[in-house]
């Protein structure tokens, strides 16, 4: 194209320039004609037009595509958690363990006598306490686990001795042992420097294990008070029936699910408490010192406490798994629910006997 052509200095995508059309000057520079734009000026004008067209960000605004909008909505929506399947045979096995635990604690209380005759029942209680220490220390995994487990075993033995040795039945020595055991468990974790950092996180775990161990010793004290043996029979029967009925119901009809991560159903928990209360009311009509009403009240408290403790153990295990903690021993994981239920039902039975029955 010749230099005198009117298209010199124009870019094909810019369109016609505003204003009247002017002819470009010739090579020799015609008098009175406008000077031709230099390449730098053309580039600056093109950049200014692009800036006006694209906006201050330099990027042309575009509408979000359908895939991008769907992706943002999916990110905002809560993720659906797949429910944990209910293992029916496992629920039946846990129910069988709860039933055996009920028979052992009740039969031991019925065969206990005064004085040194309480030692066999204390041995039975000590065996249950060992199972509790094993299950809950493996589940919670506090810092310095071997030291805490050893302290809890020593606390169990001292609590049983404190329940048998006094001339009069009192729970005060057992409480002193619980306080001393908790302090010893915390100090055992402070010995090692590596565990000292987590000591604040493990205070609740250590207190829970120590209190659970000492709670079983209250059954020995309860057997020494008036109506204590009958109260053990009524309360532990209600506890065992509640746990067994709840687990068997979960094996057949685990609905409605209380949480997707917990393989338990609300029907089992409610039905278990009702069955335990009914069993206590029936037994109360035949046991001396009880009536159907008093048996139902005592059984309701024990059965409800045991059912809630069993359910809380399932929630705590699900929480540990969601937090990414390593899985615990299989048998310990499924023993802690029934053991926690009886550990809570034992002091409840003592309180109901002392405050309500006598």
Coordinates of C-alpha atoms in Angstrom, one line a residue:
X1 CA 0.0 0.0 0.0
X2 CA 1.4 3.4 -0.9
X3 CA 2.3 5.9 1.8
X4 CA -0.3 8.3 0.6
X5 CA -3.1 5.8 1.0
X6 CA -5.8 6.8 3.6
X7 CA -5.4 3.5 5.4
X8 CA -1.9 4.1 6.6
X9 CA -1.7 4.0 10.4
X10 CA -5.1 2.3 10.9
X11 CA -5.5 -1.2 12.4
X12 CA -8.1 -3.3 10.8
X13 CA -10.1 -4.1 14.1
X14 CA -10.2 -0.5 15.4
X15 CA -12.9 0.7 13.0
X16 CA -13.0 4.1 11.4
X17 CA -11.5 6.9 13.4
X18 CA -13.9 9.5 14.9
X19 CA -14.3 12.9 13.2
X20 CA -14.0 13.9 9.6
X21 CA -11.9 11.8 7.3
X22 CA -8.5 13.2 6.8
X23 CA -5.9 12.3 4.1
X24 CA -2.5 11.3 5.2
X25 CA 0.3 13.5 4.2
X26 CA 2.5 12.6 1.4
X27 CA 6.0 11.5 1.7
X28 CA 7.2 15.0 1.2
X29 CA 4.7 16.4 3.7
X30 CA 1.9 18.4 2.1
X31 CA 1.4 21.8 3.6
X32 CA -1.6 22.0 6.0
X33 CA -2.0 18.2 6.4
X34 CA -2.1 16.5 9.8
X35 CA 1.1 14.6 10.6
X36 CA 1.0 10.8 10.5
X37 CA 0.8 8.9 13.9
X38 CA 4.0 7.2 14.9
X39 CA 4.0 3.5 15.8
X40 CA 4.3 4.3 19.5
X41 CA 1.2 6.5 19.4
X42 CA -0.8 3.9 17.6
X43 CA 0.2 1.3 20.3
X44 CA -0.8 3.6 23.1
X45 CA -4.2 4.3 21.5
X46 CA -4.9 0.6 21.0
X47 CA -4.0 0.0 24.6
X48 CA -6.3 2.7 25.8
X49 CA -9.2 1.3 23.7
X50 CA -8.6 -2.2 25.1
X51 CA -8.5 -0.8 28.7
X52 CA -11.9 1.0 28.1
X53 CA -13.4 -2.1 26.6
X54 CA -12.1 -4.7 29.1
X55 CA -12.4 -2.6 32.4
X56 CA -9.9 -1.8 35.1
X57 CA -8.9 -5.4 35.7
X58 CA -7.7 -5.9 32.2
X59 CA -9.9 -8.9 31.8
X60 CA -13.3 -8.9 30.0
X61 CA -16.0 -9.8 32.5
X62 CA -17.7 -13.0 31.6
X63 CA -20.7 -14.7 33.1
X64 CA -19.9 -17.9 35.2
X65 CA -20.5 -21.0 33.3
X66 CA -23.0 -23.6 34.4
X67 CA -20.3 -26.0 35.5
X68 CA -18.6 -23.3 37.6
X69 CA -21.9 -22.3 39.3
X70 CA -22.8 -25.9 40.0
X71 CA -19.3 -26.4 41.5
X72 CA -19.7 -23.5 43.9
X73 CA -23.1 -24.6 45.0
X74 CA -21.7 -28.1 45.6
X75 CA -18.9 -26.6 47.8
X76 CA -21.4 -24.6 49.9
X77 CA -23.7 -27.6 50.3
X78 CA -22.9 -29.9 53.3
X79 CA -21.4 -33.2 52.4
X80 CA -23.5 -36.2 53.0
X81 CA -22.0 -38.7 55.5
X82 CA -22.5 -42.3 54.7
X83 CA -24.1 -44.1 57.7
X84 CA -22.0 -46.7 59.4
X85 CA -23.5 -50.1 58.9
X86 CA -25.0 -51.9 61.9
X87 CA -23.3 -55.3 62.5
X88 CA -26.0 -57.5 63.8
X89 CA -23.8 -60.3 65.1
X90 CA -21.6 -57.8 66.9
X91 CA -24.7 -56.3 68.6
X92 CA -25.8 -59.8 69.7
X93 CA -22.3 -60.5 71.1
X94 CA -22.2 -57.2 73.1
X95 CA -25.6 -58.1 74.4
X96 CA -24.3 -61.5 75.5
X97 CA -21.3 -59.8 77.3
X98 CA -23.7 -57.5 79.1
X99 CA -25.8 -60.4 80.2
X100 CA -22.8 -62.3 81.6
X101 CA -21.6 -59.2 83.4
X102 CA -25.0 -58.9 85.0
X103 CA -25.1 -62.5 86.2
X104 CA -21.6 -62.2 87.7
X105 CA -22.2 -59.1 89.6
X106 CA -25.6 -60.2 90.9
X107 CA -24.5 -63.7 91.9
X108 CA -21.4 -62.4 93.6
X109 CA -23.5 -60.0 95.7
X110 CA -26.0 -62.8 96.7
X111 CA -23.2 -65.1 97.9
X112 CA -21.3 -62.4 99.9
X113 CA -21.4 -62.6 103.7
X114 CA -20.2 -60.5 106.6
X115 CA -16.6 -60.0 107.4
X116 CA -14.1 -62.0 105.4
X117 CA -17.0 -63.5 103.4
X118 CA -17.1 -60.4 101.3
X119 CA -13.6 -61.1 99.9
X120 CA -14.9 -63.4 97.1
X121 CA -17.3 -60.6 96.0
X122 CA -14.4 -58.1 96.1
X123 CA -12.4 -60.4 93.9
X124 CA -15.3 -60.5 91.4
X125 CA -15.4 -56.7 91.5
X126 CA -11.7 -56.4 91.0
X127 CA -11.9 -58.6 87.9
X128 CA -14.6 -56.3 86.4
X129 CA -12.4 -53.3 87.3
X130 CA -9.5 -54.8 85.4
X131 CA -11.7 -55.2 82.4
X132 CA -12.8 -51.5 82.7
X133 CA -9.1 -50.3 82.9
X134 CA -8.2 -52.4 79.9
X135 CA -11.1 -51.2 77.8
X136 CA -11.1 -47.5 78.6
X137 CA -7.3 -47.0 78.6
X138 CA -7.0 -48.7 75.2
X139 CA -9.9 -46.6 73.9
X140 CA -8.9 -43.1 75.3
X141 CA -5.1 -43.7 75.1
X142 CA -4.0 -41.1 77.7
X143 CA -0.3 -40.0 77.7
X144 CA 1.9 -42.4 79.6
X145 CA -0.7 -45.1 79.1
X146 CA 1.2 -47.9 81.0
X147 CA 1.7 -45.6 84.0
X148 CA -1.9 -44.5 84.1
X149 CA -3.1 -48.1 83.7
X150 CA -0.9 -49.2 86.5
X151 CA -2.1 -46.4 88.8
X152 CA -5.7 -47.3 88.0
X153 CA -5.2 -50.9 88.9
X154 CA -3.6 -49.9 92.2
X155 CA -6.6 -47.5 92.8
X156 CA -9.0 -50.4 92.1
X157 CA -7.3 -52.6 94.7
X158 CA -7.2 -49.8 97.3
X159 CA -10.8 -48.9 96.7
X160 CA -11.9 -52.5 97.3
X161 CA -9.9 -52.7 100.4
X162 CA -11.3 -49.3 101.6
X163 CA -14.9 -50.7 101.0
X164 CA -14.3 -53.9 103.1
X165 CA -12.0 -52.8 105.9
X166 CA -14.1 -50.2 107.9
X167 CA -16.2 -51.5 110.7
X168 CA -19.1 -49.4 109.5
X169 CA -20.3 -49.2 105.9
X170 CA -19.2 -45.8 104.6
X171 CA -18.3 -44.5 101.2
X172 CA -15.9 -41.8 102.4
X173 CA -12.7 -44.0 102.3
X174 CA -13.5 -44.9 98.7
X175 CA -13.9 -41.2 97.8
X176 CA -10.5 -40.5 99.3
X177 CA -8.9 -43.2 97.2
X178 CA -10.5 -41.7 94.1
X179 CA -9.0 -38.3 94.8
X180 CA -5.6 -39.8 95.6
X181 CA -5.7 -42.0 92.5
X182 CA -6.5 -39.0 90.2
X183 CA -3.6 -37.0 91.6
X184 CA -1.3 -40.0 91.2
X185 CA -2.4 -40.5 87.6
X186 CA -1.7 -36.9 86.8
X187 CA 1.7 -37.0 88.4
X188 CA 2.5 -40.2 86.5
X189 CA 2.1 -38.2 83.3
X190 CA 4.2 -35.3 84.5
X191 CA 7.2 -37.6 85.1
X192 CA 8.0 -37.9 81.5
X193 CA 8.8 -34.7 79.6
X194 CA 7.3 -35.9 76.4
X195 CA 3.9 -36.4 78.1
X196 CA 4.0 -33.2 79.9
X197 CA 2.8 -31.2 76.9
X198 CA -0.5 -33.2 76.7
X199 CA -1.2 -33.3 80.4
X200 CA -4.0 -30.7 80.2
X201 CA -5.7 -32.8 77.5
X202 CA -5.5 -35.9 79.5
X203 CA -7.0 -34.7 82.8
X204 CA -10.5 -35.6 81.8
X205 CA -9.4 -39.0 80.5
X206 CA -7.6 -39.8 83.7
X207 CA -10.4 -38.6 85.9
X208 CA -12.9 -40.7 83.9
X209 CA -10.9 -43.9 84.2
X210 CA -10.2 -43.4 88.0
X211 CA -13.9 -42.6 88.8
X212 CA -15.1 -45.5 86.7
X213 CA -12.8 -47.9 88.6
X214 CA -13.8 -46.6 92.0
X215 CA -17.5 -46.6 91.1
X216 CA -17.5 -50.5 91.1
X217 CA -16.3 -50.5 94.7
X218 CA -19.5 -48.8 95.8
X219 CA -21.3 -52.1 95.2
X220 CA -19.2 -53.6 98.0
X221 CA -20.2 -50.8 100.3
X222 CA -23.8 -51.1 99.2
X223 CA -23.9 -54.8 100.1
X224 CA -23.1 -53.8 103.7
X225 CA -26.1 -51.4 104.2
X226 CA -29.7 -52.5 105.0
X227 CA -31.5 -53.4 101.8
X228 CA -28.2 -53.1 100.0
X229 CA -28.2 -56.7 98.6
X230 CA -31.8 -56.3 97.4
X231 CA -31.0 -53.0 95.8
X232 CA -28.1 -54.5 94.0
X233 CA -30.4 -57.3 92.7
X234 CA -33.1 -54.9 91.5
X235 CA -30.8 -52.2 90.1
X236 CA -28.3 -54.5 88.3
X237 CA -31.1 -56.5 86.9
X238 CA -32.6 -53.4 85.4
X239 CA -29.2 -52.4 84.1
X240 CA -28.5 -55.7 82.5
X241 CA -32.0 -56.0 80.9
X242 CA -31.7 -52.4 79.6
X243 CA -28.3 -53.1 77.9
X244 CA -29.3 -56.5 76.5
X245 CA -32.6 -55.3 75.2
X246 CA -31.1 -52.2 73.6
X247 CA -28.4 -54.2 71.8
X248 CA -30.7 -56.8 70.6
X249 CA -33.1 -54.2 69.3
X250 CA -30.2 -52.6 67.4
X251 CA -29.4 -56.0 65.8
X252 CA -33.0 -56.2 64.5
X253 CA -34.3 -52.6 64.1
X254 CA -31.6 -49.9 64.5
X255 CA -33.9 -47.0 63.7
X256 CA -34.1 -44.0 63.8
X257 CA -30.3 -43.6 63.6
X258 CA -29.1 -41.1 66.2
X259 CA -26.0 -40.2 64.2
X260 CA -24.7 -41.6 60.9
X261 CA -21.3 -42.4 62.5
X262 CA -22.8 -44.3 65.5
X263 CA -24.4 -47.7 64.7
X264 CA -27.2 -47.3 67.3
X265 CA -30.9 -46.6 67.0
X266 CA -33.1 -44.5 69.3
X267 CA -35.7 -47.4 69.4
X268 CA -33.1 -49.6 71.1
X269 CA -32.2 -47.0 73.8
X270 CA -35.8 -46.2 74.6
X271 CA -37.0 -49.8 74.6
X272 CA -34.0 -50.9 76.7
X273 CA -34.9 -48.3 79.4
X274 CA -38.5 -49.4 79.4
X275 CA -37.7 -53.1 79.6
X276 CA -35.3 -52.4 82.5
X277 CA -37.9 -50.4 84.4
X278 CA -40.5 -53.1 83.8
X279 CA -38.1 -55.9 85.1
X280 CA -37.3 -53.9 88.2
X281 CA -41.0 -53.3 88.9
X282 CA -41.8 -57.0 88.6
X283 CA -38.9 -58.0 90.8
X284 CA -39.8 -55.3 93.3
X285 CA -43.2 -57.0 93.9
X286 CA -41.4 -60.1 95.2
X287 CA -38.3 -58.8 97.0
X288 CA -38.5 -57.9 100.6
X289 CA -38.3 -54.1 101.3
X290 CA -39.5 -53.2 97.8
X291 CA -42.8 -52.5 96.1
X292 CA -43.6 -52.4 92.4
X293 CA -43.4 -48.6 92.6
X294 CA -40.1 -48.3 94.4
X295 CA -38.7 -51.0 92.2
X296 CA -39.8 -49.2 89.1
X297 CA -38.3 -45.9 90.3
X298 CA -35.0 -47.4 91.2
X299 CA -34.9 -49.5 88.0
X300 CA -35.7 -46.5 85.9
X301 CA -32.8 -44.5 87.3
X302 CA -30.3 -47.4 86.9
X303 CA -31.5 -48.5 83.5
X304 CA -31.5 -44.9 82.1
X305 CA -28.1 -44.2 83.4
X306 CA -26.6 -47.4 82.0
X307 CA -28.3 -46.9 78.6
X308 CA -27.0 -43.3 78.3
X309 CA -23.5 -44.3 79.3
X310 CA -23.4 -47.1 76.8
X311 CA -24.6 -44.7 74.1
X312 CA -22.0 -42.1 75.1
X313 CA -19.3 -44.6 74.7
X314 CA -20.4 -45.1 71.1
X315 CA -20.4 -41.4 70.5
X316 CA -16.9 -41.0 72.0
X317 CA -15.5 -43.8 69.9
X318 CA -17.0 -42.3 66.7
X319 CA -15.5 -38.9 67.6
X320 CA -12.1 -40.4 68.0
X321 CA -12.3 -42.1 64.6
X322 CA -13.5 -38.9 62.9
X323 CA -10.5 -37.0 64.6
X324 CA -8.1 -39.4 62.8
X325 CA -6.9 -41.2 65.9
X326 CA -5.6 -44.8 65.4
X327 CA -8.3 -47.5 66.0
X328 CA -8.3 -49.1 69.4
X329 CA -8.2 -52.8 70.2
X330 CA -11.3 -54.5 68.7
X331 CA -12.5 -56.2 71.9
X332 CA -11.8 -53.2 74.1
X333 CA -13.7 -50.9 71.8
X334 CA -16.9 -53.0 72.1
X335 CA -16.5 -53.8 75.9
X336 CA -16.4 -50.2 77.0
X337 CA -20.1 -49.5 76.4
X338 CA -21.5 -52.2 78.8
X339 CA -18.7 -51.6 81.3
X340 CA -19.4 -47.9 81.3
X341 CA -23.1 -48.6 81.8
X342 CA -22.5 -50.7 84.9
X343 CA -19.9 -48.2 86.2
X344 CA -22.5 -45.5 86.2
X345 CA -25.3 -47.7 87.5
X346 CA -23.4 -48.8 90.6
X347 CA -23.2 -45.3 92.3
X348 CA -26.7 -44.6 91.1
X349 CA -27.9 -47.7 92.9
X350 CA -26.0 -46.7 96.1
X351 CA -27.5 -43.2 96.0
X352 CA -31.1 -44.5 95.4
X353 CA -30.8 -47.0 98.2
X354 CA -29.4 -44.5 100.8
X355 CA -31.6 -41.5 99.8
X356 CA -34.8 -43.2 98.6
X357 CA -35.2 -46.6 100.2
X358 CA -33.8 -46.1 103.7

